[in-house]
Short mmCIF file of C-alpha atoms and ligand atoms in Angstrom, two decimals:
data_model
loop_
_atom_site.label_atom_id
_atom_site.label_comp_id
_atom_site.label_asym_id
_atom_site.label_seq_id
_atom_site.Cartn_x
_atom_site.Cartn_y
_atom_site.Cartn_z
CA MET A 1 -98.54 15.37 -5.01
CA ILE A 2 -95.97 13.78 -7.12
CA ARG A 3 -96.65 10.52 -8.25
CA ALA A 4 -94.16 8.26 -9.10
CA THR A 5 -95.00 6.67 -13.00
CA PRO A 6 -94.78 2.60 -13.06
CA ASP A 7 -91.15 3.17 -14.03
CA GLN A 8 -89.81 5.57 -11.79
CA ILE A 9 -87.81 4.73 -8.83
CA ASN A 10 -89.47 6.90 -5.66
CA PRO A 11 -88.00 9.92 -4.18
CA ASP A 12 -86.95 8.66 -0.86
CA GLU A 13 -85.65 5.58 -2.40
CA ARG A 14 -83.59 7.85 -4.68
CA THR A 15 -81.57 9.61 -2.16
CA GLU A 16 -80.46 7.15 -0.21
CA LEU A 17 -79.79 4.88 -3.45
CA ARG A 18 -77.30 7.73 -4.51
CA GLU A 19 -75.52 7.68 -1.69
CA GLN A 20 -74.89 4.07 -2.22
CA VAL A 21 -74.04 4.43 -5.89
CA ILE A 22 -71.57 7.02 -5.28
CA ALA A 23 -69.73 5.18 -2.19
CA TRP A 24 -69.53 2.17 -4.40
CA ARG A 25 -68.47 4.14 -7.17
CA ARG A 26 -65.47 5.48 -5.38
CA TRP A 27 -64.57 2.41 -3.45
CA LEU A 28 -64.22 0.69 -7.41
CA HIS A 29 -62.44 3.95 -8.30
CA GLN A 30 -59.78 3.46 -5.40
CA HIS A 31 -59.00 -0.42 -6.68
CA PRO A 32 -58.73 -0.23 -10.24
CA GLU A 33 -57.50 -3.59 -11.45
CA LEU A 34 -56.35 -4.14 -15.34
CA SER A 35 -58.04 -6.03 -18.03
CA PHE A 36 -58.35 -9.59 -17.32
CA GLN A 37 -56.92 -9.12 -13.75
CA GLU A 38 -60.13 -7.96 -12.40
CA HIS A 39 -60.24 -10.13 -9.16
CA GLU A 40 -60.76 -7.97 -6.23
CA THR A 41 -62.96 -5.98 -8.53
CA ALA A 42 -65.87 -9.31 -9.63
CA ASN A 43 -65.17 -10.34 -5.84
CA PHE A 44 -66.30 -6.85 -4.79
CA VAL A 45 -69.28 -7.12 -6.98
CA GLU A 46 -70.15 -10.52 -6.44
CA ALA A 47 -70.29 -9.44 -2.71
CA ARG A 48 -73.04 -6.55 -3.40
CA LEU A 49 -74.75 -9.03 -5.59
CA ARG A 50 -75.22 -11.87 -2.61
CA GLU A 51 -76.16 -9.31 -0.22
CA MET A 52 -79.36 -8.48 -2.41
CA PRO A 53 -82.51 -10.87 -2.60
CA SER A 54 -83.62 -13.19 -5.37
CA LEU A 55 -80.53 -12.93 -7.57
CA ALA A 56 -78.87 -15.87 -8.87
CA VAL A 57 -75.26 -14.55 -9.12
CA THR A 58 -72.17 -16.89 -10.69
CA ARG A 59 -69.06 -16.13 -12.51
CA PRO A 60 -69.12 -16.82 -16.59
CA THR A 61 -65.49 -16.28 -16.18
CA ALA A 62 -62.68 -16.06 -13.99
CA THR A 63 -63.43 -12.40 -13.74
CA SER A 64 -66.85 -11.68 -14.92
CA VAL A 65 -69.96 -11.45 -12.36
CA LEU A 66 -73.66 -12.44 -14.26
CA ALA A 67 -76.38 -12.24 -11.63
CA VAL A 68 -80.37 -13.33 -12.82
CA LEU A 69 -83.44 -11.94 -11.73
CA ARG A 70 -86.83 -13.53 -12.61
CA GLY A 71 -89.78 -11.10 -12.34
CA GLU A 72 -92.73 -12.01 -10.68
CA ALA A 73 -95.35 -10.02 -12.56
CA GLY A 74 -95.96 -12.89 -15.45
CA PRO A 75 -93.80 -14.13 -18.36
CA GLY A 76 -91.81 -11.78 -20.56
CA ARG A 77 -88.45 -11.88 -22.24
CA THR A 78 -84.92 -11.39 -21.18
CA VAL A 79 -83.10 -8.57 -20.90
CA LEU A 80 -79.51 -8.15 -20.70
CA LEU A 81 -77.99 -5.23 -18.67
CA ARG A 82 -74.07 -4.81 -19.30
CA ALA A 83 -71.73 -2.95 -17.49
CA ASP A 84 -67.70 -3.27 -17.95
CA MET A 85 -65.35 -3.54 -14.79
CA ASP A 86 -61.84 -3.02 -16.34
CA ALA A 87 -59.24 -0.35 -15.30
CA LEU A 88 -56.18 1.00 -17.33
CA PRO A 89 -51.71 1.30 -16.91
CA ILE A 90 -52.13 4.80 -16.18
CA GLN A 91 -50.48 6.65 -13.25
CA GLU A 92 -53.21 8.71 -11.78
CA GLU A 93 -53.16 12.56 -10.99
CA ASN A 94 -55.99 13.68 -9.28
CA THR A 95 -55.67 14.32 -5.90
CA PHE A 96 -59.23 13.48 -4.30
CA GLU A 97 -58.80 11.13 -1.36
CA PHE A 98 -61.00 8.07 -3.76
CA ALA A 99 -57.94 8.44 -6.27
CA SER A 100 -56.42 5.09 -6.90
CA ARG A 101 -54.34 3.30 -4.35
CA ASN A 102 -52.50 0.94 -7.04
CA PRO A 103 -49.83 2.69 -8.65
CA GLY A 104 -49.97 2.91 -12.36
CA VAL A 105 -53.70 1.52 -12.95
CA MET A 106 -56.34 4.09 -13.01
CA HIS A 107 -60.26 4.23 -13.95
CA ALA A 108 -59.73 6.58 -16.34
CA CYS A 109 -62.56 5.59 -19.05
CA GLY A 110 -65.56 5.51 -16.12
CA HIS A 111 -65.88 1.77 -16.00
CA ASP A 112 -65.71 2.28 -11.97
CA GLY A 113 -69.25 4.51 -12.42
CA HIS A 114 -70.58 1.59 -14.92
CA THR A 115 -70.38 -0.65 -12.51
CA ALA A 116 -71.50 0.82 -9.84
CA MET A 117 -74.59 1.97 -11.67
CA LEU A 118 -75.40 -1.30 -12.25
CA LEU A 119 -75.33 -2.55 -8.97
CA GLY A 120 -77.28 0.21 -8.09
CA ALA A 121 -80.27 -1.06 -10.51
CA ALA A 122 -79.43 -4.72 -9.64
CA GLN A 123 -80.38 -3.52 -5.96
CA VAL A 124 -83.48 -1.17 -7.37
CA LEU A 125 -85.63 -4.24 -9.55
CA SER A 126 -84.35 -7.13 -7.17
CA GLY A 127 -85.57 -5.23 -4.42
CA ASP A 128 -89.20 -5.52 -6.11
CA PRO A 129 -89.11 -8.28 -8.48
CA GLY A 130 -93.51 -7.57 -8.52
CA ARG A 131 -92.96 -4.56 -11.06
CA LEU A 132 -91.04 -6.81 -13.31
CA CYS A 133 -92.16 -9.16 -16.02
CA GLY A 134 -89.69 -12.09 -17.99
CA GLU A 135 -86.35 -12.15 -16.98
CA VAL A 136 -82.74 -9.79 -16.46
CA ARG A 137 -79.33 -10.73 -16.52
CA PHE A 138 -76.89 -7.94 -15.09
CA ILE A 139 -73.65 -8.77 -16.69
CA PHE A 140 -70.65 -7.16 -15.00
CA GLN A 141 -68.17 -7.90 -17.52
CA HIS A 142 -64.27 -7.88 -17.73
CA ALA A 143 -61.60 -6.16 -20.00
CA GLU A 144 -63.54 -3.95 -22.44
CA GLU A 145 -60.14 -2.02 -22.70
CA LEU A 146 -57.99 -5.17 -24.19
CA PHE A 147 -58.25 -6.94 -26.73
CA PRO A 148 -59.58 -10.02 -27.55
CA GLY A 149 -62.17 -8.36 -25.26
CA GLY A 150 -64.16 -9.36 -21.87
CA ALA A 151 -67.33 -9.42 -23.94
CA GLN A 152 -66.62 -12.34 -26.51
CA GLN A 153 -65.76 -14.50 -24.04
CA VAL A 154 -69.02 -13.71 -21.77
CA VAL A 155 -70.97 -14.69 -24.95
CA ASP A 156 -68.79 -17.85 -25.68
CA ALA A 157 -69.60 -18.87 -21.96
CA GLY A 158 -73.70 -18.41 -22.81
CA VAL A 159 -74.50 -15.62 -21.12
CA MET A 160 -76.37 -14.55 -23.80
CA ASP A 161 -77.79 -17.50 -24.80
CA GLY A 162 -82.20 -16.96 -24.26
CA VAL A 163 -81.90 -13.50 -24.23
CA ASP A 164 -83.96 -11.23 -26.51
CA VAL A 165 -82.42 -7.53 -26.17
CA VAL A 166 -79.03 -5.95 -24.82
CA VAL A 167 -78.66 -2.41 -23.13
CA GLY A 168 -75.02 -1.39 -22.42
CA THR A 169 -74.15 2.39 -21.34
CA HIS A 170 -70.66 4.66 -21.34
CA LEU A 171 -70.50 7.66 -19.22
CA MET A 172 -68.75 10.26 -21.65
CA SER A 173 -66.60 13.33 -19.97
CA PRO A 174 -67.23 14.87 -23.68
CA ILE A 175 -70.39 15.20 -23.02
CA PRO A 176 -72.05 17.43 -20.40
CA THR A 177 -74.22 15.84 -17.46
CA GLY A 178 -77.33 16.05 -18.40
CA MET A 179 -77.19 14.79 -22.00
CA ILE A 180 -77.73 11.13 -23.14
CA VAL A 181 -77.02 10.06 -26.98
CA LEU A 182 -79.47 7.57 -27.86
CA ARG A 183 -78.96 6.85 -31.53
CA GLU A 184 -80.15 4.41 -34.35
CA GLY A 185 -77.50 2.54 -36.93
CA PRO A 186 -73.94 2.81 -36.44
CA LEU A 187 -72.21 4.36 -33.47
CA LEU A 188 -68.75 2.93 -32.80
CA ALA A 189 -66.28 2.01 -35.95
CA ALA A 190 -64.73 -2.02 -35.90
CA SER A 191 -61.25 -1.44 -34.47
CA ASP A 192 -58.45 -3.47 -35.66
CA ARG A 193 -54.59 -3.47 -35.13
CA PHE A 194 -51.33 -4.29 -36.91
CA ASP A 195 -47.48 -4.46 -36.38
CA ILE A 196 -45.17 -4.66 -38.87
CA THR A 197 -41.64 -5.46 -38.80
CA LEU A 198 -39.37 -4.32 -41.62
CA GLN A 199 -35.96 -6.64 -42.15
CA GLY A 200 -33.22 -4.30 -43.55
CA LYS A 201 -29.71 -5.27 -43.15
CA GLY A 202 -27.96 -3.04 -40.48
CA GLY A 203 -24.80 -1.42 -40.78
CA HIS A 204 -22.34 1.83 -40.35
CA GLY A 205 -24.39 5.14 -40.93
CA ALA A 206 -21.78 6.74 -43.11
CA SER A 207 -21.73 3.84 -45.22
CA PRO A 208 -25.52 3.08 -46.23
CA HIS A 209 -24.64 1.90 -49.49
CA GLU A 210 -23.87 -1.71 -47.86
CA THR A 211 -26.93 -1.50 -45.92
CA VAL A 212 -30.37 -2.01 -46.55
CA ASP A 213 -31.95 0.66 -44.77
CA PRO A 214 -35.58 -0.05 -42.62
CA VAL A 215 -35.69 3.38 -41.47
CA VAL A 216 -35.80 4.82 -44.92
CA ILE A 217 -38.08 1.98 -45.79
CA ALA A 218 -40.36 3.14 -42.46
CA ALA A 219 -40.69 5.96 -43.44
CA GLN A 220 -41.61 5.32 -47.17
CA VAL A 221 -44.30 2.97 -45.83
CA ILE A 222 -45.88 5.21 -43.13
CA LEU A 223 -46.53 7.54 -46.21
CA ALA A 224 -47.83 5.19 -48.53
CA PHE A 225 -50.43 4.20 -46.10
CA GLN A 226 -51.72 7.68 -45.97
CA THR A 227 -53.06 6.66 -49.45
CA VAL A 228 -55.23 4.19 -48.50
CA ILE A 229 -57.72 6.44 -46.67
CA SER A 230 -57.12 9.75 -48.67
CA ARG A 231 -56.87 7.56 -52.71
CA GLN A 232 -58.42 4.05 -52.19
CA ARG A 233 -61.10 4.27 -49.90
CA ASP A 234 -64.73 6.01 -50.73
CA PRO A 235 -64.40 9.27 -49.47
CA LEU A 236 -68.07 9.11 -47.95
CA GLU A 237 -67.46 5.70 -46.33
CA PRO A 238 -65.35 6.39 -42.88
CA GLY A 239 -62.22 4.95 -42.39
CA VAL A 240 -58.84 5.98 -40.02
CA LEU A 241 -55.52 3.94 -40.61
CA THR A 242 -53.23 5.49 -37.57
CA VAL A 243 -49.49 4.22 -37.38
CA ALA A 244 -49.15 5.31 -33.48
CA GLN A 245 -45.74 3.15 -32.79
CA ILE A 246 -42.17 3.18 -34.87
CA HIS A 247 -39.41 1.64 -33.05
CA GLY A 248 -35.62 0.97 -34.48
CA GLY A 249 -32.15 2.23 -33.87
CA THR A 250 -29.80 2.41 -30.62
CA ALA A 251 -27.41 5.33 -31.74
CA GLY A 252 -27.25 8.29 -34.08
CA ASN A 253 -24.63 6.29 -36.37
CA VAL A 254 -25.98 2.87 -36.74
CA ILE A 255 -28.51 1.78 -39.49
CA PRO A 256 -30.83 -0.96 -37.39
CA ASP A 257 -31.31 -3.90 -38.84
CA THR A 258 -35.19 -3.80 -38.40
CA VAL A 259 -38.15 -1.21 -37.49
CA THR A 260 -41.20 -2.02 -36.18
CA LEU A 261 -44.56 -0.36 -36.84
CA GLY A 262 -47.46 -0.59 -34.96
CA GLY A 263 -50.83 1.25 -35.32
CA THR A 264 -54.85 0.59 -35.80
CA VAL A 265 -57.76 0.65 -38.50
CA ARG A 266 -60.64 1.82 -37.93
CA THR A 267 -64.12 1.14 -40.30
CA PHE A 268 -67.49 0.93 -40.82
CA ASP A 269 -68.40 -0.96 -43.41
CA PRO A 270 -67.62 -4.71 -43.13
CA GLN A 271 -66.16 -4.66 -47.24
CA LEU A 272 -64.04 -2.11 -46.42
CA ARG A 273 -62.71 -3.64 -43.22
CA GLU A 274 -62.61 -6.77 -45.19
CA GLN A 275 -59.69 -5.12 -47.67
CA MET A 276 -57.54 -3.04 -45.45
CA PRO A 277 -54.92 -5.70 -44.78
CA GLN A 278 -54.58 -6.46 -48.49
CA ARG A 279 -54.14 -3.18 -49.61
CA MET A 280 -51.98 -2.51 -46.51
CA GLU A 281 -49.94 -5.40 -47.46
CA LYS A 282 -49.64 -4.46 -51.10
CA LEU A 283 -48.26 -1.75 -50.83
CA VAL A 284 -45.28 -3.41 -47.56
CA ARG A 285 -44.70 -5.83 -50.28
CA GLY A 286 -44.05 -3.24 -52.93
CA ILE A 287 -41.58 -1.19 -51.05
CA THR A 288 -39.81 -3.66 -49.15
CA GLU A 289 -39.23 -5.85 -52.28
CA GLY A 290 -38.06 -2.63 -54.03
CA TYR A 291 -35.54 -1.92 -51.28
CA GLY A 292 -34.18 -5.16 -51.12
CA ALA A 293 -35.82 -5.93 -47.18
CA THR A 294 -38.23 -8.26 -46.27
CA TYR A 295 -40.92 -7.73 -43.85
CA THR A 296 -44.04 -9.61 -41.63
CA LEU A 297 -47.28 -8.06 -41.03
CA ASN A 298 -49.07 -8.99 -38.11
CA TYR A 299 -52.87 -8.00 -38.74
CA GLN A 300 -55.43 -8.43 -35.66
CA ARG A 301 -59.56 -8.35 -36.35
CA GLY A 302 -60.36 -6.38 -33.02
CA TYR A 303 -63.54 -5.38 -31.89
CA ARG A 304 -66.93 -5.40 -34.54
CA ALA A 305 -68.82 -1.74 -35.25
CA LEU A 306 -71.17 -1.50 -33.12
CA HIS A 307 -75.04 -0.90 -34.93
CA ASN A 308 -77.63 0.03 -32.23
CA ASP A 309 -81.05 -1.43 -32.88
CA PRO A 310 -83.42 0.97 -34.25
CA GLY A 311 -86.47 -0.24 -32.76
CA THR A 312 -84.85 -0.85 -29.11
CA THR A 313 -83.34 2.58 -29.55
CA ALA A 314 -86.71 4.26 -30.19
CA ILE A 315 -88.67 2.39 -27.16
CA LEU A 316 -85.45 3.60 -24.90
CA ARG A 317 -86.18 7.81 -26.31
CA GLU A 318 -89.28 7.05 -24.91
CA VAL A 319 -88.60 5.56 -21.94
CA VAL A 320 -86.08 8.53 -21.08
CA ARG A 321 -88.89 10.83 -21.49
CA GLU A 322 -90.92 9.16 -19.24
CA THR A 323 -88.58 8.64 -16.30
CA LEU A 324 -86.15 11.23 -16.60
CA GLY A 325 -88.35 14.20 -18.39
CA SER A 326 -87.17 17.52 -17.84
CA ARG A 327 -83.76 16.44 -16.00
CA VAL A 328 -82.01 15.18 -19.18
CA THR A 329 -82.30 16.18 -22.61
CA LEU A 330 -81.80 13.59 -25.79
CA HIS A 331 -79.58 14.02 -28.30
CA GLU A 332 -78.88 11.61 -31.45
CA GLY A 333 -75.15 12.02 -31.96
CA LYS A 334 -72.53 11.11 -34.58
CA PRO A 335 -71.12 7.97 -35.10
CA ASN A 336 -67.35 7.90 -33.56
CA MET A 337 -64.44 6.38 -34.57
CA GLY A 338 -63.68 4.58 -31.21
CA GLY A 339 -64.70 1.15 -30.60
CA GLU A 340 -66.71 -0.93 -27.87
CA ASP A 341 -66.59 -4.92 -27.60
CA PHE A 342 -70.33 -3.92 -26.55
CA SER A 343 -70.71 -4.96 -30.38
CA ALA A 344 -70.37 -9.21 -29.58
CA TYR A 345 -73.62 -9.38 -27.47
CA LEU A 346 -75.26 -7.30 -30.89
CA THR A 347 -74.26 -10.60 -32.78
CA LYS A 348 -76.30 -12.39 -30.53
CA ALA A 349 -79.64 -10.17 -30.17
CA PRO A 350 -80.59 -6.30 -30.96
CA GLY A 351 -79.72 -3.79 -28.28
CA THR A 352 -78.48 -0.77 -27.92
CA PHE A 353 -75.50 1.32 -26.28
CA ILE A 354 -76.19 4.83 -24.73
CA LEU A 355 -73.81 7.31 -23.74
CA ILE A 356 -74.39 9.27 -20.95
CA GLY A 357 -73.28 12.84 -20.25
CA ALA A 358 -70.66 13.07 -17.58
CA GLY A 359 -68.64 16.25 -18.44
CA ASN A 360 -69.23 19.46 -16.36
CA VAL A 361 -66.74 22.50 -17.23
CA GLU A 362 -67.77 24.38 -13.62
CA GLN A 363 -66.58 21.52 -11.98
CA GLY A 364 -63.59 21.12 -13.95
CA ILE A 365 -64.75 17.31 -15.08
CA THR A 366 -63.24 18.19 -18.56
CA ALA A 367 -60.31 15.77 -18.97
CA PRO A 368 -60.78 13.08 -22.30
CA HIS A 369 -61.04 9.50 -21.25
CA HIS A 370 -57.89 7.76 -20.86
CA HIS A 371 -56.53 10.68 -19.14
CA PRO A 372 -54.67 11.06 -15.58
CA ARG A 373 -56.81 13.53 -14.59
CA PHE A 374 -60.44 11.73 -16.08
CA THR A 375 -63.39 11.66 -13.91
CA VAL A 376 -66.67 11.79 -14.08
CA ASP A 377 -69.19 14.01 -12.49
CA GLU A 378 -71.05 11.92 -9.96
CA ARG A 379 -74.55 13.16 -10.80
CA ALA A 380 -74.48 11.17 -14.00
CA LEU A 381 -74.95 7.85 -11.71
CA ASP A 382 -78.32 8.59 -11.43
CA HIS A 383 -79.09 8.80 -14.95
CA GLY A 384 -77.49 5.59 -15.78
CA VAL A 385 -79.53 3.59 -12.70
CA GLU A 386 -82.44 5.18 -13.43
CA LEU A 387 -82.23 4.21 -17.37
CA TYR A 388 -81.09 0.85 -16.82
CA VAL A 389 -84.15 0.43 -14.23
CA ALA A 390 -86.38 1.68 -16.62
CA ALA A 391 -85.17 -0.03 -19.77
CA ALA A 392 -85.33 -3.83 -17.69
CA ARG A 393 -88.78 -2.95 -16.83
CA ARG A 394 -89.73 -2.11 -20.04
CA LEU A 395 -87.89 -4.31 -22.58
CA ALA A 396 -88.77 -7.28 -20.22
CA GLN A 397 -92.35 -6.77 -21.01
CA PRO A 398 -93.66 -9.19 -23.94
CA LEU A 399 -93.81 -7.89 -26.92
CA ALA A 400 -97.61 -6.47 -27.81
NI1 NI B 1 -64.84 2.66 -21.59
#
């Protein structure tokens, strides 16, 4: 006879729950909304949470939803579980019947799955508060994909006040289903962005000597930027400087007045992050001055680097072994230069961000994140639900 350990969901409950979570995910997938515009999504989530017992449901911001559950097994800690809910400006190319019904908008990062998993966890935990100490808060966060991000707004609204520990997850198509990445320390980079306007003096393409050509200046700036990473940064310290946009000119025989550049800077080390804009500006200033042009540099700090708390991560590793057992394999993974606004929660309390494998080569689930054919292996949703449930029950226990 198989006996459920205290942290496990019992097997009968599991099948019904699995179908429910998949149905929620598919509804969300069909109805994607862009960052800061998740009105229908938030209404859907709020309605589901209001059907569950024992939850106090509020809206910290216009399109985020918070549910609070008090445990009945005695005092303990306050745990925040987080899912993000926003979609991307991408035209979906998947042809399954639950493909996006909103033209040009698509859940291409798995946030539909995150939302469904956290709803599943809320259902399990609210159905049995006698097995829970302390307090669990479920935050369904808006706008992870678009700076300044929903996480900071939710933190500013007080959602983290009194929280002892925080857990977030991300489904990952490059990681096979059944693999879970729990990493202590640095996981995701700080992501900043910049826009530069190079102001020259336009004119006839046949008379460059009468112009200040911003196209040539842009070329110099882009090449000079390569040396910020290759010659000015400690090679053992991760860093990326990408110029991803260049716009200028209207015709082959017209030198334009201006060229604009845009890009992103990714770092882990706070000092390197601090130094990047000055280093870039020095080069832009020198180059434009040398050519008789001027510039504006707009540098925006984005999400902070994400560092997982070693203690929380170690506890969760144990929890995953006990609850998911042989159904999953655990990996430590490597840091990645991607960014996540989950780091905003980690400025208020320790916590950990877990990557859940959701790829499946045999089923053709291989498209990368933010791709028009992105999807997830729905078996991974089970792992997410169980992980959230087990993490909440364990982390809410009072510290020994
Ligand atoms: Ni994402």
